[in-house]
Amino acid sequence: MSAHFQHSEHEETAVDPVNVSVIYYSATGTVHALAQAVAEGAEKAGATVRLRKVAETAPDAAISANPAWVEHRAATADVAEATHDDLAWADAVLFGTPSRFGNPASQLRAFIDTTGPLWFAGKIAGKVFSAFTASNTAHGGQESTILALSNTFYHWGGIIVPPGYTDPIQFQSGNPYGTSHVANDGAPGEVALQAARHQARRVVDTAAALKAGRGEL
């Protein structure tokens, strides 16, 4: 099996930078680590980036029963919560979520379910979207979670950009739908983090091409 890859370094131009929102939910830190790598990859590709978490909706009793959950909530207290403006502002959005029985976490869904006014006003259509995830076990619903988020992107009229097998790192990470990680293996390692950065670069490159093309219309 052979594959051909084309690599290009980001070049500074007079075109306005791409605006990227990285919107995620993370209970104990795995998806947060992926989100940070995504934000880093987008910034290195020349984008202006907003890293945003969605509001926590779980009851305090559930959170306090898990020390790692308590610790992560405290450690990320300074991360701003996502708002509708983060969607309206962005040219591209990458959503991150743990897999919950093969679906996005309810916390992320709760945020998405408030976006009807933006959709109705046409303020989401035509943006670039991509997704990443983590599950506790291998094959624990990672692909179906990303596919479930894609259903929303279809309704929004979004342009879905997956990483595919467009870089050698994808043959190591193994998920063409979006970056994913098995949390029971520990914190995301360099393969997952590199895959996250690549996914972000691919999203930025696509959004930049779209933005430049629309500017010429």
GROMACS .gro file of C-alpha atoms in nm:
model
  217
    1MET     CA    1   0.000   0.000   0.000
    2SER     CA    2   0.136   0.339  -0.088
    3ALA     CA    3   0.013   0.688  -0.026
    4HIS     CA    4   0.113   1.024  -0.163
    5PHE     CA    5   0.124   1.321   0.069
    6GLN     CA    6   0.162   1.683  -0.019
    7HIS     CA    7   0.305   1.906   0.249
    8SER     CA    8   0.320   2.282   0.238
    9GLU     CA    9   0.445   2.530   0.491
   10HIS     CA   10   0.207   2.803   0.600
   11GLU     CA   11   0.288   3.128   0.421
   12GLU     CA   12   0.200   3.468   0.554
   13THR     CA   13  -0.027   3.663   0.319
   14ALA     CA   14  -0.229   3.980   0.326
   15VAL     CA   15  -0.551   3.779   0.366
   16ASP     CA   16  -0.718   3.810   0.703
   17PRO     CA   17  -0.629   3.515   0.926
   18VAL     CA   18  -0.880   3.236   0.970
   19ASN     CA   19  -1.084   3.253   1.290
   20VAL     CA   20  -1.103   2.915   1.464
   21SER     CA   21  -1.309   2.822   1.770
   22VAL     CA   22  -1.213   2.503   1.953
   23ILE     CA   23  -1.519   2.415   2.162
   24TYR     CA   24  -1.500   2.113   2.388
   25TYR     CA   25  -1.627   1.931   2.693
   26SER     CA   26  -1.393   1.738   2.921
   27ALA     CA   27  -1.466   1.585   3.260
   28THR     CA   28  -1.124   1.464   3.371
   29GLY     CA   29  -0.887   1.623   3.120
   30THR     CA   30  -0.837   1.385   2.827
   31VAL     CA   31  -1.041   1.582   2.573
   32HIS     CA   32  -0.901   1.906   2.716
   33ALA     CA   33  -0.548   1.785   2.631
   34LEU     CA   34  -0.660   1.707   2.276
   35ALA     CA   35  -0.830   2.047   2.253
   36GLN     CA   36  -0.509   2.221   2.354
   37ALA     CA   37  -0.318   2.035   2.081
   38VAL     CA   38  -0.588   2.128   1.828
   39ALA     CA   39  -0.562   2.494   1.930
   40GLU     CA   40  -0.184   2.477   1.904
   41GLY     CA   41  -0.200   2.326   1.556
   42ALA     CA   42  -0.447   2.591   1.440
   43GLU     CA   43  -0.233   2.873   1.576
   44LYS     CA   44   0.080   2.736   1.409
   45ALA     CA   45  -0.116   2.724   1.082
   46GLY     CA   46  -0.175   3.099   1.117
   47ALA     CA   47  -0.526   3.106   1.263
   48THR     CA   48  -0.664   3.328   1.536
   49VAL     CA   49  -0.794   3.080   1.793
   50ARG     CA   50  -1.048   3.078   2.073
   51LEU     CA   51  -1.032   2.779   2.310
   52ARG     CA   52  -1.367   2.741   2.484
   53LYS     CA   53  -1.523   2.484   2.715
   54VAL     CA   54  -1.897   2.431   2.737
   55ALA     CA   55  -2.080   2.476   3.065
   56GLU     CA   56  -2.080   2.188   3.311
   57THR     CA   57  -2.430   2.053   3.369
   58ALA     CA   58  -2.354   1.753   3.590
   59PRO     CA   59  -2.468   1.779   3.953
   60ASP     CA   60  -2.206   1.861   4.214
   61ALA     CA   61  -2.269   1.527   4.384
   62ALA     CA   62  -2.155   1.341   4.072
   63ILE     CA   63  -1.849   1.561   4.027
   64SER     CA   64  -1.739   1.543   4.391
   65ALA     CA   65  -1.754   1.162   4.379
   66ASN     CA   66  -1.468   1.160   4.126
   67PRO     CA   67  -1.145   1.326   4.246
   68ALA     CA   68  -1.008   1.355   3.891
   69TRP     CA   69  -1.324   1.539   3.786
   70VAL     CA   70  -1.292   1.778   4.079
   71GLU     CA   71  -0.925   1.838   4.002
   72HIS     CA   72  -0.980   1.904   3.634
   73ARG     CA   73  -1.267   2.145   3.695
   74ALA     CA   74  -1.044   2.347   3.927
   75ALA     CA   75  -0.749   2.334   3.687
   76THR     CA   76  -0.955   2.473   3.397
   77ALA     CA   77  -1.155   2.730   3.591
   78ASP     CA   78  -0.992   3.006   3.386
   79VAL     CA   79  -1.101   2.864   3.049
   80ALA     CA   80  -1.385   3.077   2.913
   81GLU     CA   81  -1.720   2.913   2.847
   82ALA     CA   82  -1.845   2.892   2.490
   83THR     CA   83  -2.109   3.136   2.370
   84HIS     CA   84  -2.301   3.184   2.047
   85ASP     CA   85  -2.053   3.458   1.955
   86ASP     CA   86  -1.776   3.199   1.937
   87LEU     CA   87  -1.971   3.023   1.661
   88ALA     CA   88  -2.074   3.339   1.476
   89TRP     CA   89  -1.717   3.476   1.487
   90ALA     CA   90  -1.546   3.162   1.363
   91ASP     CA   91  -1.467   3.062   1.007
   92ALA     CA   92  -1.405   2.709   1.135
   93VAL     CA   93  -1.504   2.520   1.450
   94LEU     CA   94  -1.357   2.204   1.595
   95PHE     CA   95  -1.572   2.030   1.856
   96GLY     CA   96  -1.427   1.794   2.114
   97THR     CA   97  -1.620   1.555   2.336
   98PRO     CA   98  -1.588   1.232   2.527
   99SER     CA   99  -1.787   0.943   2.385
  100ARG     CA  100  -2.098   0.867   2.590
  101PHE     CA  101  -2.246   0.536   2.471
  102GLY     CA  102  -2.137   0.623   2.117
  103ASN     CA  103  -2.272   0.977   2.131
  104PRO     CA  104  -2.142   1.323   2.227
  105ALA     CA  105  -2.153   1.415   2.595
  106SER     CA  106  -2.478   1.574   2.708
  107GLN     CA  107  -2.290   1.887   2.815
  108LEU     CA  108  -2.180   1.954   2.457
  109ARG     CA  109  -2.523   1.863   2.322
  110ALA     CA  110  -2.680   2.108   2.566
  111PHE     CA  111  -2.473   2.388   2.415
  112ILE     CA  112  -2.543   2.278   2.057
  113ASP     CA  113  -2.914   2.256   2.130
  114THR     CA  114  -2.921   2.631   2.208
  115THR     CA  115  -2.794   2.730   1.864
  116GLY     CA  116  -3.130   2.733   1.686
  117PRO     CA  117  -3.140   3.114   1.657
  118LEU     CA  118  -2.796   3.120   1.490
  119TRP     CA  119  -2.899   2.844   1.249
  120PHE     CA  120  -3.228   3.015   1.167
  121ALA     CA  121  -3.047   3.344   1.097
  122GLY     CA  122  -2.802   3.171   0.864
  123LYS     CA  123  -2.502   3.252   1.082
  124ILE     CA  124  -2.363   2.897   1.091
  125ALA     CA  125  -2.404   2.781   0.731
  126GLY     CA  126  -2.091   2.757   0.520
  127LYS     CA  127  -1.847   2.730   0.808
  128VAL     CA  128  -1.592   2.450   0.830
  129PHE     CA  129  -1.651   2.189   1.101
  130SER     CA  130  -1.452   1.898   1.238
  131ALA     CA  131  -1.461   1.687   1.555
  132PHE     CA  132  -1.240   1.487   1.792
  133THR     CA  133  -1.314   1.255   2.081
  134ALA     CA  134  -1.199   1.008   2.346
  135SER     CA  135  -1.346   0.699   2.507
  136ASN     CA  136  -1.244   0.488   2.804
  137THR     CA  137  -1.199   0.173   2.598
  138ALA     CA  138  -1.075   0.086   2.250
  139HIS     CA  139  -1.361   0.097   1.998
  140GLY     CA  140  -1.571   0.256   2.271
  141GLY     CA  141  -1.787   0.457   2.034
  142GLN     CA  142  -1.525   0.696   1.902
  143GLU     CA  143  -1.623   0.687   1.535
  144SER     CA  144  -1.997   0.691   1.603
  145THR     CA  145  -1.955   0.991   1.834
  146ILE     CA  146  -1.787   1.190   1.557
  147LEU     CA  147  -2.047   1.074   1.306
  148ALA     CA  148  -2.324   1.180   1.544
  149LEU     CA  149  -2.178   1.530   1.560
  150SER     CA  150  -2.167   1.532   1.180
  151ASN     CA  151  -2.546   1.500   1.177
  152THR     CA  152  -2.560   1.844   1.337
  153PHE     CA  153  -2.310   1.984   1.087
  154TYR     CA  154  -2.530   1.863   0.802
  155HIS     CA  155  -2.830   2.047   0.946
  156TRP     CA  156  -2.623   2.361   0.989
  157GLY     CA  157  -2.511   2.350   0.625
  158GLY     CA  158  -2.152   2.315   0.739
  159ILE     CA  159  -1.851   2.196   0.541
  160ILE     CA  160  -1.714   1.888   0.718
  161VAL     CA  161  -1.338   1.842   0.705
  162PRO     CA  162  -1.207   1.514   0.846
  163PRO     CA  163  -0.835   1.438   0.876
  164GLY     CA  164  -0.868   1.131   0.653
  165TYR     CA  165  -0.537   0.968   0.569
  166THR     CA  166  -0.377   1.291   0.453
  167ASP     CA  167  -0.062   1.270   0.663
  168PRO     CA  168   0.163   0.981   0.773
  169ILE     CA  169   0.056   1.038   1.135
  170GLN     CA  170  -0.293   0.921   1.041
  171PHE     CA  171  -0.164   0.570   0.971
  172GLN     CA  172  -0.041   0.563   1.330
  173SER     CA  173  -0.348   0.719   1.491
  174GLY     CA  174  -0.579   0.511   1.272
  175ASN     CA  175  -0.892   0.727   1.278
  176PRO     CA  176  -0.981   0.909   0.953
  177TYR     CA  177  -1.299   1.054   1.108
  178GLY     CA  178  -1.121   1.269   1.364
  179THR     CA  179  -0.857   1.253   1.634
  180SER     CA  180  -0.940   1.007   1.910
  181HIS     CA  181  -0.779   0.857   2.217
  182VAL     CA  182  -0.839   0.569   2.458
  183ALA     CA  183  -0.843   0.729   2.802
  184ASN     CA  184  -0.770   0.404   2.987
  185ASP     CA  185  -0.427   0.409   2.821
  186GLY     CA  186  -0.342   0.727   3.011
  187ALA     CA  187  -0.303   1.084   2.893
  188PRO     CA  188  -0.289   1.142   2.515
  189GLY     CA  189   0.056   1.055   2.382
  190GLU     CA  190   0.252   1.215   2.103
  191VAL     CA  191   0.073   1.024   1.826
  192ALA     CA  192  -0.269   1.150   1.933
  193LEU     CA  193  -0.137   1.501   1.990
  194GLN     CA  194   0.030   1.511   1.649
  195ALA     CA  195  -0.290   1.384   1.490
  196ALA     CA  196  -0.483   1.662   1.665
  197ARG     CA  197  -0.240   1.924   1.536
  198HIS     CA  198  -0.262   1.783   1.184
  199GLN     CA  199  -0.642   1.784   1.193
  200ALA     CA  200  -0.638   2.148   1.297
  201ARG     CA  201  -0.394   2.242   1.021
  202ARG     CA  202  -0.613   2.069   0.763
  203VAL     CA  203  -0.918   2.257   0.890
  204VAL     CA  204  -0.734   2.590   0.881
  205ASP     CA  205  -0.599   2.529   0.531
  206THR     CA  206  -0.947   2.443   0.402
  207ALA     CA  207  -1.110   2.739   0.574
  208ALA     CA  208  -0.839   2.972   0.444
  209ALA     CA  209  -0.897   2.856   0.087
  210LEU     CA  210  -1.271   2.907   0.123
  211LYS     CA  211  -1.225   3.249   0.278
  212ALA     CA  212  -0.988   3.360   0.003
  213GLY     CA  213  -1.221   3.232  -0.266
  214ARG     CA  214  -1.523   3.407  -0.119
  215GLY     CA  215  -1.324   3.728  -0.101
  216GLU     CA  216  -1.272   3.715  -0.476
  217LEU     CA  217  -1.644   3.679  -0.554
   0.00000   0.00000   0.00000
